[in-house]
mmCIF file of C-alpha atoms and ligand atoms in Angstrom:
data_model
loop_
_atom_site.group_PDB
_atom_site.id
_atom_site.type_symbol
_atom_site.label_atom_id
_atom_site.label_comp_id
_atom_site.label_asym_id
_atom_site.label_seq_id
_atom_site.Cartn_x
_atom_site.Cartn_y
_atom_site.Cartn_z
ATOM 1 C CA UNK A 1 24.329 7.296 -6.784
ATOM 2 C CA UNK A 2 24.151 4.167 -8.936
ATOM 3 C CA UNK A 3 21.062 1.997 -8.230
ATOM 4 C CA UNK A 4 21.693 -1.743 -8.518
ATOM 5 C CA UNK A 5 18.940 -4.269 -9.285
ATOM 6 C CA UNK A 6 19.330 -7.853 -8.044
ATOM 7 C CA UNK A 7 16.915 -10.696 -8.814
ATOM 8 C CA UNK A 8 15.613 -12.487 -5.734
ATOM 9 C CA UNK A 9 14.803 -15.654 -7.655
ATOM 10 C CA UNK A 10 18.239 -15.981 -9.279
ATOM 11 C CA UNK A 11 20.325 -14.560 -6.413
ATOM 12 C CA UNK A 12 18.279 -14.685 -3.205
ATOM 13 C CA UNK A 13 21.292 -15.271 -0.946
ATOM 14 C CA UNK A 14 23.548 -12.675 -2.582
ATOM 15 C CA UNK A 15 20.785 -10.061 -2.790
ATOM 16 C CA UNK A 16 19.650 -10.375 0.795
ATOM 17 C CA UNK A 17 23.240 -10.535 2.111
ATOM 18 C CA UNK A 18 24.196 -7.382 0.247
ATOM 19 C CA UNK A 19 20.923 -5.767 1.347
ATOM 20 C CA UNK A 20 21.496 -6.680 4.990
ATOM 21 C CA UNK A 21 25.032 -5.201 4.883
ATOM 22 C CA UNK A 22 23.665 -1.965 3.432
ATOM 23 C CA UNK A 23 20.884 -1.805 6.063
ATOM 24 C CA UNK A 24 23.384 -2.315 8.898
ATOM 25 C CA UNK A 25 25.601 0.454 7.517
ATOM 26 C CA UNK A 26 22.723 2.951 7.520
ATOM 27 C CA UNK A 27 21.774 2.790 3.814
ATOM 28 C CA UNK A 28 18.391 2.239 2.144
ATOM 29 C CA UNK A 29 17.284 -0.947 0.351
ATOM 30 C CA UNK A 30 14.083 -1.523 -1.638
ATOM 31 C CA UNK A 31 12.708 -5.037 -1.196
ATOM 32 C CA UNK A 32 9.649 -7.072 -2.240
ATOM 33 C CA UNK A 33 6.813 -7.938 0.131
ATOM 34 C CA UNK A 34 3.528 -9.729 -0.577
ATOM 35 C CA UNK A 35 1.696 -6.367 -0.567
ATOM 36 C CA UNK A 36 3.872 -3.738 -2.266
ATOM 37 C CA UNK A 37 7.629 -3.043 -2.414
ATOM 38 C CA UNK A 38 9.102 -1.464 0.722
ATOM 39 C CA UNK A 39 11.913 1.071 1.110
ATOM 40 C CA UNK A 40 13.809 -0.134 4.160
ATOM 41 C CA UNK A 41 16.292 1.226 6.685
ATOM 42 C CA UNK A 42 17.615 0.042 10.062
ATOM 43 C CA UNK A 43 14.630 0.737 12.316
ATOM 44 C CA UNK A 44 16.854 1.397 15.328
ATOM 45 C CA UNK A 45 18.976 4.008 13.506
ATOM 46 C CA UNK A 46 17.201 7.385 13.477
ATOM 47 C CA UNK A 47 19.618 8.905 10.927
ATOM 48 C CA UNK A 48 19.109 5.994 8.508
ATOM 49 C CA UNK A 49 15.324 6.307 8.916
ATOM 50 C CA UNK A 50 15.548 10.043 8.184
ATOM 51 C CA UNK A 51 17.042 9.145 4.765
ATOM 52 C CA UNK A 52 13.794 7.343 3.850
ATOM 53 C CA UNK A 53 11.839 10.591 4.213
ATOM 54 C CA UNK A 54 14.415 12.364 2.058
ATOM 55 C CA UNK A 55 14.422 9.734 -0.729
ATOM 56 C CA UNK A 56 10.594 9.635 -0.922
ATOM 57 C CA UNK A 57 9.897 13.317 -0.317
ATOM 58 C CA UNK A 58 7.634 12.080 2.514
ATOM 59 C CA UNK A 59 6.038 14.547 4.970
ATOM 60 C CA UNK A 60 7.886 14.356 8.306
ATOM 61 C CA UNK A 61 4.735 13.729 10.352
ATOM 62 C CA UNK A 62 3.836 10.448 8.613
ATOM 63 C CA UNK A 63 5.093 7.472 10.689
ATOM 64 C CA UNK A 64 6.601 4.237 9.333
ATOM 65 C CA UNK A 65 5.898 0.540 9.810
ATOM 66 C CA UNK A 66 8.545 -1.630 11.540
ATOM 67 C CA UNK A 67 9.008 -4.971 9.752
ATOM 68 C CA UNK A 68 10.092 -7.989 11.812
ATOM 69 C CA UNK A 69 11.093 -11.542 10.860
ATOM 70 C CA UNK A 70 9.695 -13.205 14.003
ATOM 71 C CA UNK A 71 6.701 -12.569 16.259
ATOM 72 C CA UNK A 72 8.740 -12.280 19.460
ATOM 73 C CA UNK A 73 10.436 -9.134 18.092
ATOM 74 C CA UNK A 74 7.315 -7.077 18.871
ATOM 75 C CA UNK A 75 8.540 -7.203 22.487
ATOM 76 C CA UNK A 76 11.447 -4.959 21.465
ATOM 77 C CA UNK A 77 9.108 -2.418 19.910
ATOM 78 C CA UNK A 78 6.011 -2.250 22.132
ATOM 79 C CA UNK A 79 5.699 -1.233 25.791
ATOM 80 C CA UNK A 80 3.965 -4.578 26.330
ATOM 81 C CA UNK A 81 2.128 -7.096 24.142
ATOM 82 C CA UNK A 82 -1.656 -7.114 24.687
ATOM 83 C CA UNK A 83 -3.500 -10.440 24.547
ATOM 84 C CA UNK A 84 -5.543 -9.445 21.511
ATOM 85 C CA UNK A 85 -2.285 -8.859 19.607
ATOM 86 C CA UNK A 86 -1.087 -12.383 20.410
ATOM 87 C CA UNK A 87 -4.328 -13.807 19.004
ATOM 88 C CA UNK A 88 -4.016 -11.704 15.849
ATOM 89 C CA UNK A 89 -0.336 -12.513 15.320
ATOM 90 C CA UNK A 90 -1.018 -16.229 15.734
ATOM 91 C CA UNK A 91 -3.809 -16.050 13.150
ATOM 92 C CA UNK A 92 -2.524 -13.611 10.527
ATOM 93 C CA UNK A 93 1.286 -13.404 10.789
ATOM 94 C CA UNK A 94 3.258 -13.678 8.665
ATOM 95 C CA UNK A 95 0.947 -11.726 6.365
ATOM 96 C CA UNK A 96 -0.573 -8.418 5.255
ATOM 97 C CA UNK A 97 -1.679 -7.158 8.687
ATOM 98 C CA UNK A 98 0.013 -4.253 10.489
ATOM 99 C CA UNK A 99 -0.685 -3.804 14.197
ATOM 100 C CA UNK A 100 -0.350 -0.524 16.108
ATOM 101 C CA UNK A 101 0.277 -0.362 19.841
ATOM 102 C CA UNK A 102 2.126 1.744 22.435
ATOM 103 C CA UNK A 103 5.817 2.059 21.589
ATOM 104 C CA UNK A 104 8.794 1.019 23.680
ATOM 105 C CA UNK A 105 11.680 3.363 24.568
ATOM 106 C CA UNK A 106 13.895 1.753 21.936
ATOM 107 C CA UNK A 107 11.928 2.996 18.930
ATOM 108 C CA UNK A 108 13.416 6.209 17.514
ATOM 109 C CA UNK A 109 11.190 9.273 17.054
ATOM 110 C CA UNK A 110 11.999 9.273 13.335
ATOM 111 C CA UNK A 111 9.990 6.035 12.959
ATOM 112 C CA UNK A 112 6.896 7.130 14.890
ATOM 113 C CA UNK A 113 6.959 10.764 13.771
ATOM 114 C CA UNK A 114 6.720 11.643 17.439
ATOM 115 C CA UNK A 115 3.595 9.516 18.192
ATOM 116 C CA UNK A 116 3.378 7.330 21.336
ATOM 117 C CA UNK A 117 2.547 4.307 19.198
ATOM 118 C CA UNK A 118 4.392 2.194 16.648
ATOM 119 C CA UNK A 119 3.156 0.058 13.741
ATOM 120 C CA UNK A 120 4.611 -3.448 13.307
ATOM 121 C CA UNK A 121 4.189 -6.123 10.680
ATOM 122 C CA UNK A 122 5.743 -9.503 9.863
ATOM 123 C CA UNK A 123 5.682 -9.968 6.089
ATOM 124 C CA UNK A 124 4.892 -13.278 4.417
ATOM 125 C CA UNK A 125 7.332 -12.774 1.545
ATOM 126 C CA UNK A 126 10.376 -15.037 1.978
ATOM 127 C CA UNK A 127 12.885 -12.554 0.584
ATOM 128 C CA UNK A 128 11.616 -9.840 2.910
ATOM 129 C CA UNK A 129 11.940 -12.077 5.948
ATOM 130 C CA UNK A 130 15.393 -13.309 4.938
ATOM 131 C CA UNK A 131 16.548 -9.707 4.549
ATOM 132 C CA UNK A 132 15.223 -8.686 7.983
ATOM 133 C CA UNK A 133 16.683 -11.794 9.606
ATOM 134 C CA UNK A 134 20.121 -11.221 8.069
ATOM 135 C CA UNK A 135 20.073 -7.521 8.957
ATOM 136 C CA UNK A 136 19.438 -8.522 12.579
ATOM 137 C CA UNK A 137 17.308 -5.423 13.241
ATOM 138 C CA UNK A 138 13.695 -4.473 12.559
ATOM 139 C CA UNK A 139 13.439 -2.746 9.172
ATOM 140 C CA UNK A 140 11.458 0.497 9.062
ATOM 141 C CA UNK A 141 9.826 0.712 5.655
ATOM 142 C CA UNK A 142 7.113 2.645 3.856
ATOM 143 C CA UNK A 143 6.058 1.766 0.309
ATOM 144 C CA UNK A 144 8.979 2.375 -2.084
ATOM 145 C CA UNK A 145 7.286 5.068 -4.230
ATOM 146 C CA UNK A 146 7.866 8.794 -4.364
ATOM 147 C CA UNK A 147 5.400 10.304 -1.911
ATOM 148 C CA UNK A 148 1.948 10.730 -3.503
ATOM 149 C CA UNK A 149 2.539 8.294 -6.406
ATOM 150 C CA UNK A 150 0.907 4.844 -6.695
ATOM 151 C CA UNK A 151 2.709 2.255 -4.548
ATOM 152 C CA UNK A 152 5.136 0.076 -6.525
ATOM 153 C CA UNK A 153 4.128 -3.544 -7.085
ATOM 154 C CA UNK A 154 6.950 -4.395 -9.527
ATOM 155 C CA UNK A 155 10.706 -3.738 -9.330
ATOM 156 C CA UNK A 156 10.503 -1.600 -12.491
ATOM 157 C CA UNK A 157 8.069 0.735 -10.697
ATOM 158 C CA UNK A 158 10.507 1.117 -7.807
ATOM 159 C CA UNK A 159 13.288 1.878 -10.289
ATOM 160 C CA UNK A 160 11.133 4.499 -12.032
ATOM 161 C CA UNK A 161 10.744 6.392 -8.729
ATOM 162 C CA UNK A 162 14.009 5.623 -6.906
ATOM 163 C CA UNK A 163 16.687 5.417 -9.626
ATOM 164 C CA UNK A 164 19.778 7.272 -8.402
ATOM 165 C CA UNK A 165 18.314 7.772 -4.905
ATOM 166 C CA UNK A 166 19.093 4.380 -3.335
ATOM 167 C CA UNK A 167 21.919 1.826 -3.787
ATOM 168 C CA UNK A 168 19.900 -1.413 -4.131
ATOM 169 C CA UNK A 169 16.564 -2.808 -5.295
ATOM 170 C CA UNK A 170 15.879 -6.504 -4.709
ATOM 171 C CA UNK A 171 13.561 -7.711 -7.497
ATOM 172 C CA UNK A 172 11.081 -10.320 -6.265
ATOM 173 C CA UNK A 173 8.710 -10.101 -9.236
ATOM 174 C CA UNK A 174 5.135 -8.771 -8.999
ATOM 175 C CA UNK A 175 3.602 -8.520 -5.510
ATOM 176 C CA UNK A 176 0.832 -10.990 -4.729
ATOM 177 C CA UNK A 177 -1.763 -8.695 -3.128
ATOM 178 C CA UNK A 178 -0.917 -5.387 -4.842
ATOM 179 C CA UNK A 179 -2.373 -3.160 -2.111
ATOM 180 C CA UNK A 180 -0.672 -2.293 1.171
ATOM 181 C CA UNK A 181 -1.325 -4.148 4.427
ATOM 182 C CA UNK A 182 -4.403 -3.694 6.575
ATOM 183 C CA UNK A 183 -3.469 -1.252 9.367
ATOM 184 C CA UNK A 184 -5.228 -2.055 12.658
ATOM 185 C CA UNK A 185 -4.824 0.086 15.762
ATOM 186 C CA UNK A 186 -5.043 -1.802 19.063
ATOM 187 C CA UNK A 187 -4.958 1.378 21.135
ATOM 188 C CA UNK A 188 -8.520 1.505 22.522
ATOM 189 C CA UNK A 189 -11.146 -0.411 20.543
ATOM 190 C CA UNK A 190 -9.569 -2.261 17.590
ATOM 191 C CA UNK A 191 -9.905 0.101 14.615
ATOM 192 C CA UNK A 192 -8.957 -0.353 10.964
ATOM 193 C CA UNK A 193 -7.076 2.761 9.850
ATOM 194 C CA UNK A 194 -6.362 1.388 6.365
ATOM 195 C CA UNK A 195 -8.191 -1.583 4.777
ATOM 196 C CA UNK A 196 -6.249 -4.370 3.055
ATOM 197 C CA UNK A 197 -6.298 -8.074 2.211
ATOM 198 C CA UNK A 198 -6.982 -9.011 5.841
ATOM 199 C CA UNK A 199 -10.574 -7.797 5.890
ATOM 200 C CA UNK A 200 -12.766 -6.464 8.680
ATOM 201 C CA UNK A 201 -14.809 -9.673 8.451
ATOM 202 C CA UNK A 202 -11.707 -11.845 8.870
ATOM 203 C CA UNK A 203 -10.559 -9.828 11.894
ATOM 204 C CA UNK A 204 -14.001 -9.779 13.504
ATOM 205 C CA UNK A 205 -14.242 -13.568 13.218
ATOM 206 C CA UNK A 206 -11.199 -13.799 15.489
ATOM 207 C CA UNK A 207 -11.447 -10.852 17.932
ATOM 208 C CA UNK A 208 -15.068 -9.665 17.729
ATOM 209 C CA UNK A 209 -16.138 -6.131 16.876
ATOM 210 C CA UNK A 210 -13.741 -4.079 14.756
ATOM 211 C CA UNK A 211 -14.323 -0.409 13.941
ATOM 212 C CA UNK A 212 -13.543 1.364 10.685
ATOM 213 C CA UNK A 213 -11.856 4.780 10.709
ATOM 214 C CA UNK A 214 -14.251 7.344 9.263
ATOM 215 C CA UNK A 215 -11.935 8.564 6.503
ATOM 216 C CA UNK A 216 -11.599 5.198 4.722
ATOM 217 C CA UNK A 217 -14.059 6.063 1.947
ATOM 218 C CA UNK A 218 -14.124 9.832 2.281
ATOM 219 C CA UNK A 219 -11.583 12.634 2.245
ATOM 220 C CA UNK A 220 -10.283 13.848 5.613
ATOM 221 C CA UNK A 221 -11.729 17.182 6.574
ATOM 222 C CA UNK A 222 -9.220 19.944 7.332
ATOM 223 C CA UNK A 223 -10.154 20.184 10.994
ATOM 224 C CA UNK A 224 -10.249 16.414 11.575
ATOM 225 C CA UNK A 225 -7.511 14.911 13.746
ATOM 226 C CA UNK A 226 -5.797 12.159 11.790
ATOM 227 C CA UNK A 227 -5.893 8.755 13.508
ATOM 228 C CA UNK A 228 -3.383 7.764 10.883
ATOM 229 C CA UNK A 229 -1.376 10.667 9.481
ATOM 230 C CA UNK A 230 -1.039 8.897 6.117
ATOM 231 C CA UNK A 231 -4.782 9.436 5.497
ATOM 232 C CA UNK A 232 -4.297 13.200 5.222
ATOM 233 C CA UNK A 233 -2.156 13.202 2.158
ATOM 234 C CA UNK A 234 -2.880 13.073 -1.541
ATOM 235 C CA UNK A 235 -2.238 9.480 -2.438
ATOM 236 C CA UNK A 236 -1.713 6.957 -5.174
ATOM 237 C CA UNK A 237 -1.970 9.658 -7.817
ATOM 238 C CA UNK A 238 -0.923 9.157 -11.386
ATOM 239 C CA UNK A 239 -0.366 12.331 -13.428
ATOM 240 C CA UNK A 240 -3.495 11.580 -15.447
ATOM 241 C CA UNK A 241 -6.877 12.696 -14.119
ATOM 242 C CA UNK A 242 -8.718 9.701 -12.656
ATOM 243 C CA UNK A 243 -12.519 9.301 -12.539
ATOM 244 C CA UNK A 244 -14.464 6.535 -10.800
ATOM 245 C CA UNK A 245 -17.896 5.378 -11.959
ATOM 246 C CA UNK A 246 -19.932 3.240 -9.558
ATOM 247 C CA UNK A 247 -23.141 1.280 -10.174
ATOM 248 C CA UNK A 248 -23.923 -2.065 -11.800
ATOM 249 C CA UNK A 249 -21.439 -3.380 -14.365
ATOM 250 C CA UNK A 250 -23.791 -2.571 -17.202
ATOM 251 C CA UNK A 251 -24.763 0.922 -16.051
ATOM 252 C CA UNK A 252 -21.147 1.838 -15.248
ATOM 253 C CA UNK A 253 -19.887 0.585 -18.612
ATOM 254 C CA UNK A 254 -22.507 2.608 -20.479
ATOM 255 C CA UNK A 255 -21.673 5.774 -18.575
ATOM 256 C CA UNK A 256 -17.924 5.215 -18.983
ATOM 257 C CA UNK A 257 -18.242 4.751 -22.758
ATOM 258 C CA UNK A 258 -20.095 8.060 -22.909
ATOM 259 C CA UNK A 259 -17.498 9.890 -20.812
ATOM 260 C CA UNK A 260 -14.765 8.380 -22.991
ATOM 261 C CA UNK A 261 -16.315 9.881 -26.121
ATOM 262 C CA UNK A 262 -16.723 13.264 -24.419
ATOM 263 C CA UNK A 263 -13.084 13.384 -23.315
ATOM 264 C CA UNK A 264 -11.942 12.308 -26.781
ATOM 265 C CA UNK A 265 -13.984 15.107 -28.312
ATOM 266 C CA UNK A 266 -12.037 17.489 -26.048
ATOM 267 C CA UNK A 267 -8.805 16.134 -27.552
ATOM 268 C CA UNK A 268 -7.832 14.138 -24.467
ATOM 269 C CA UNK A 269 -6.313 10.661 -24.552
ATOM 270 C CA UNK A 270 -8.491 8.407 -22.477
ATOM 271 C CA UNK A 271 -8.029 4.922 -21.002
ATOM 272 C CA UNK A 272 -10.482 2.676 -19.180
ATOM 273 C CA UNK A 273 -9.657 0.476 -16.196
ATOM 274 C CA UNK A 274 -12.011 -2.335 -17.229
ATOM 275 C CA UNK A 275 -13.093 -5.691 -15.821
ATOM 276 C CA UNK A 276 -13.752 -9.159 -17.235
ATOM 277 C CA UNK A 277 -17.485 -8.434 -17.033
ATOM 278 C CA UNK A 278 -17.321 -5.237 -19.120
ATOM 279 C CA UNK A 279 -14.342 -5.562 -21.468
ATOM 280 C CA UNK A 280 -16.405 -6.530 -24.522
ATOM 281 C CA UNK A 281 -18.543 -3.466 -24.057
ATOM 282 C CA UNK A 282 -15.518 -1.202 -24.577
ATOM 283 C CA UNK A 283 -14.499 -2.673 -27.943
ATOM 284 C CA UNK A 284 -12.530 -0.154 -30.014
ATOM 285 C CA UNK A 285 -11.615 1.909 -26.941
ATOM 286 C CA UNK A 286 -8.275 1.807 -25.097
ATOM 287 C CA UNK A 287 -8.608 -0.183 -21.939
ATOM 288 C CA UNK A 288 -6.718 -2.400 -19.519
ATOM 289 C CA UNK A 289 -8.561 -5.271 -17.832
ATOM 290 C CA UNK A 290 -7.785 -5.265 -14.096
ATOM 291 C CA UNK A 291 -9.655 -8.403 -13.091
ATOM 292 C CA UNK A 292 -13.032 -9.816 -12.108
ATOM 293 C CA UNK A 293 -15.628 -7.537 -10.460
ATOM 294 C CA UNK A 294 -16.865 -10.403 -8.296
ATOM 295 C CA UNK A 295 -13.325 -11.150 -7.009
ATOM 296 C CA UNK A 296 -12.040 -7.794 -5.755
ATOM 297 C CA UNK A 297 -8.671 -9.314 -4.840
ATOM 298 C CA UNK A 298 -7.966 -9.651 -8.577
ATOM 299 C CA UNK A 299 -8.641 -5.931 -9.042
ATOM 300 C CA UNK A 300 -6.445 -5.063 -6.033
ATOM 301 C CA UNK A 301 -3.570 -7.115 -7.449
ATOM 302 C CA UNK A 302 -3.448 -5.041 -10.654
ATOM 303 C CA UNK A 303 -4.656 -1.574 -9.622
ATOM 304 C CA UNK A 304 -1.373 0.215 -8.964
ATOM 305 C CA UNK A 305 0.555 -1.340 -11.863
ATOM 306 C CA UNK A 306 -2.343 -0.545 -14.222
ATOM 307 C CA UNK A 307 -2.476 3.082 -13.026
ATOM 308 C CA UNK A 308 1.259 3.410 -13.658
ATOM 309 C CA UNK A 309 1.024 1.756 -17.113
ATOM 310 C CA UNK A 310 -1.979 3.786 -18.270
ATOM 311 C CA UNK A 311 -0.374 6.965 -16.955
ATOM 312 C CA UNK A 312 2.349 6.602 -19.579
ATOM 313 C CA UNK A 313 -0.031 7.707 -22.316
ATOM 314 C CA UNK A 314 -3.430 8.675 -20.945
ATOM 315 C CA UNK A 315 -4.564 12.181 -19.979
ATOM 316 C CA UNK A 316 -7.677 10.718 -18.380
ATOM 317 C CA UNK A 317 -8.251 7.323 -16.721
ATOM 318 C CA UNK A 318 -11.819 6.161 -16.050
ATOM 319 C CA UNK A 319 -12.224 3.234 -13.647
ATOM 320 C CA UNK A 320 -15.161 1.106 -12.562
ATOM 321 C CA UNK A 321 -16.066 1.318 -8.897
ATOM 322 C CA UNK A 322 -17.314 -1.793 -7.073
ATOM 323 C CA UNK A 323 -19.070 -2.525 -3.775
ATOM 324 C CA UNK A 324 -16.852 -1.542 -0.859
ATOM 325 C CA UNK A 325 -17.186 -4.942 0.791
ATOM 326 C CA UNK A 326 -14.553 -7.495 1.803
ATOM 327 C CA UNK A 327 -11.440 -6.762 -0.267
ATOM 328 C CA UNK A 328 -13.556 -4.347 -2.287
ATOM 329 C CA UNK A 329 -13.114 -1.925 0.632
ATOM 330 C CA UNK A 330 -9.322 -1.835 0.123
ATOM 331 C CA UNK A 331 -9.837 -1.419 -3.626
ATOM 332 C CA UNK A 332 -12.264 1.497 -3.277
ATOM 333 C CA UNK A 333 -10.124 3.128 -0.566
ATOM 334 C CA UNK A 334 -7.130 3.281 -2.953
ATOM 335 C CA UNK A 335 -9.109 4.034 -6.124
ATOM 336 C CA UNK A 336 -11.070 6.931 -4.605
ATOM 337 C CA UNK A 337 -7.831 8.511 -3.385
ATOM 338 C CA UNK A 338 -6.163 8.045 -6.778
ATOM 339 C CA UNK A 339 -9.183 9.863 -8.234
ATOM 340 C CA UNK A 340 -9.093 12.660 -5.676
ATOM 341 C CA UNK A 341 -12.693 11.515 -4.901
ATOM 342 C CA UNK A 342 -13.990 12.365 -8.395
ATOM 343 C CA UNK A 343 -16.757 9.769 -8.450
ATOM 344 C CA UNK A 344 -19.984 9.439 -10.435
ATOM 345 C CA UNK A 345 -22.879 7.114 -9.787
ATOM 346 C CA UNK A 346 -24.215 5.472 -12.948
HETATM 347 O O1 TXA B 1 1.965 -3.307 3.096
HETATM 348 C C1 TXA B 1 2.478 -2.360 3.686
HETATM 349 O O2 TXA B 1 2.059 -1.957 4.767
HETATM 350 C C2 TXA B 1 3.696 -1.700 3.027
HETATM 351 C C3 TXA B 1 4.823 -2.719 2.962
HETATM 352 C C4 TXA B 1 6.127 -2.128 2.486
HETATM 353 O O3 TXA B 1 4.972 -3.339 4.214
HETATM 354 N N1 TXA B 1 4.075 -0.516 3.744
HETATM 355 C C5 TXA B 1 3.355 0.644 3.711
HETATM 356 O O4 TXA B 1 3.904 1.683 4.435
HETATM 357 O O5 TXA B 1 2.335 0.761 3.094
HETATM 358 P P1 TXA B 1 3.407 3.201 4.260
HETATM 359 O O6 TXA B 1 4.378 4.001 5.068
HETATM 360 O O7 TXA B 1 3.288 3.538 2.834
HETATM 361 O O8 TXA B 1 2.042 3.234 4.986
HETATM 362 C C6 TXA B 1 1.947 3.114 6.393
HETATM 363 C C7 TXA B 1 0.657 3.673 6.887
HETATM 364 C C8 TXA B 1 0.598 5.186 6.746
HETATM 365 O O9 TXA B 1 -0.727 5.530 6.368
HETATM 366 C C9 TXA B 1 0.922 5.681 8.151
HETATM 367 O O10 TXA B 1 0.344 6.937 8.434
HETATM 368 C C10 TXA B 1 0.317 4.573 9.004
HETATM 369 O O11 TXA B 1 0.539 3.380 8.292
HETATM 370 N N2 TXA B 1 0.991 4.467 10.319
HETATM 371 C C11 TXA B 1 2.246 4.053 10.596
HETATM 372 N N3 TXA B 1 2.507 4.121 11.905
HETATM 373 C C12 TXA B 1 1.397 4.598 12.506
HETATM 374 C C13 TXA B 1 1.040 4.902 13.856
HETATM 375 N N4 TXA B 1 1.893 4.739 14.858
HETATM 376 N N5 TXA B 1 -0.205 5.386 14.080
HETATM 377 C C14 TXA B 1 -1.095 5.546 13.056
HETATM 378 N N6 TXA B 1 -0.804 5.278 11.763
HETATM 379 C C15 TXA B 1 0.423 4.819 11.479
HETATM 380 MG MG1 MG B 2 2.748 4.465 1.118
#
């Protein structure tokens, strides 16, 4: 299959019209969102949704998020709409917040992977919403990467993983947030299953106490029941080995420089995921500056693209860990998984 790339800025109408036609005829379309690129199919067509799992090599028991272009569409997807959801939708939609609640009859099993609940989100990205609106159906979409790889935040990353597997990629440029949406379950006490740009603090300010799933900063144990099946799998992994070093900027940089020399002595090509605060310390070493340690959203925005870029020539990537607070929680959640939890405290 030939994969076509259409620019959303130059041809927004043509791209979304072609995309909507493909979605309605049961095909897959990759599209930009403000978080990461999605790989979409008609959310009411079980056979079309099954193609997503095939194209990504995604485990069958990992459910998908339904993307809608207007808030009232949740009524089609949920058994009913709880009050707390209305408050959250009014505050954070459109935006990077996914809400989970009991599913309606209309949602195919392929979307929920057999669960009684379904995840829904209304993206902020204009192209994404235009595509959903023109398709006239909710779009089921995971991130548009091959399963296990870092999520794509640029059209070229989608192409690298999906070339020949899907007919169309709509190129909306780099994604604003760079990490996937916050996933919040509203079944029982509100619980964050995956942290994102809508932080626990932001949610708590609106609805009161919000719990954090236990596996956010630690690996799932084999006997643990997954609240969110996606937490079980190896994630965000480049081919290179990734190490995380936590501690103050200065202590981490010192330790990283030492590790760098050790890996080099072993004949390995090493790269450092650096920050504004530490970049001068790494002079003469290969590094990519992700952003500012005190503004974790800047690190989030560049994490996945940097992992993909460094992976092109590094055997080993060493990254600075930061405090897992505010958006730093989303950053550490993704980074620790990319590293397979290989973390050192400096
Ligand atoms: O920002 C995002 O959320 C992006 C863009 C494309 O919207 N999408 C995304 O989808 O990250 P995906 O499939 O890569 O991640 C969805 C996560 C998975 O961890 C999955 O297990 C979880 O949400 N999930 C989906 N439905 C669920 C449900 N009913 N119960 C628990 N977890 C669910
Ligand atoms: Mg994903």
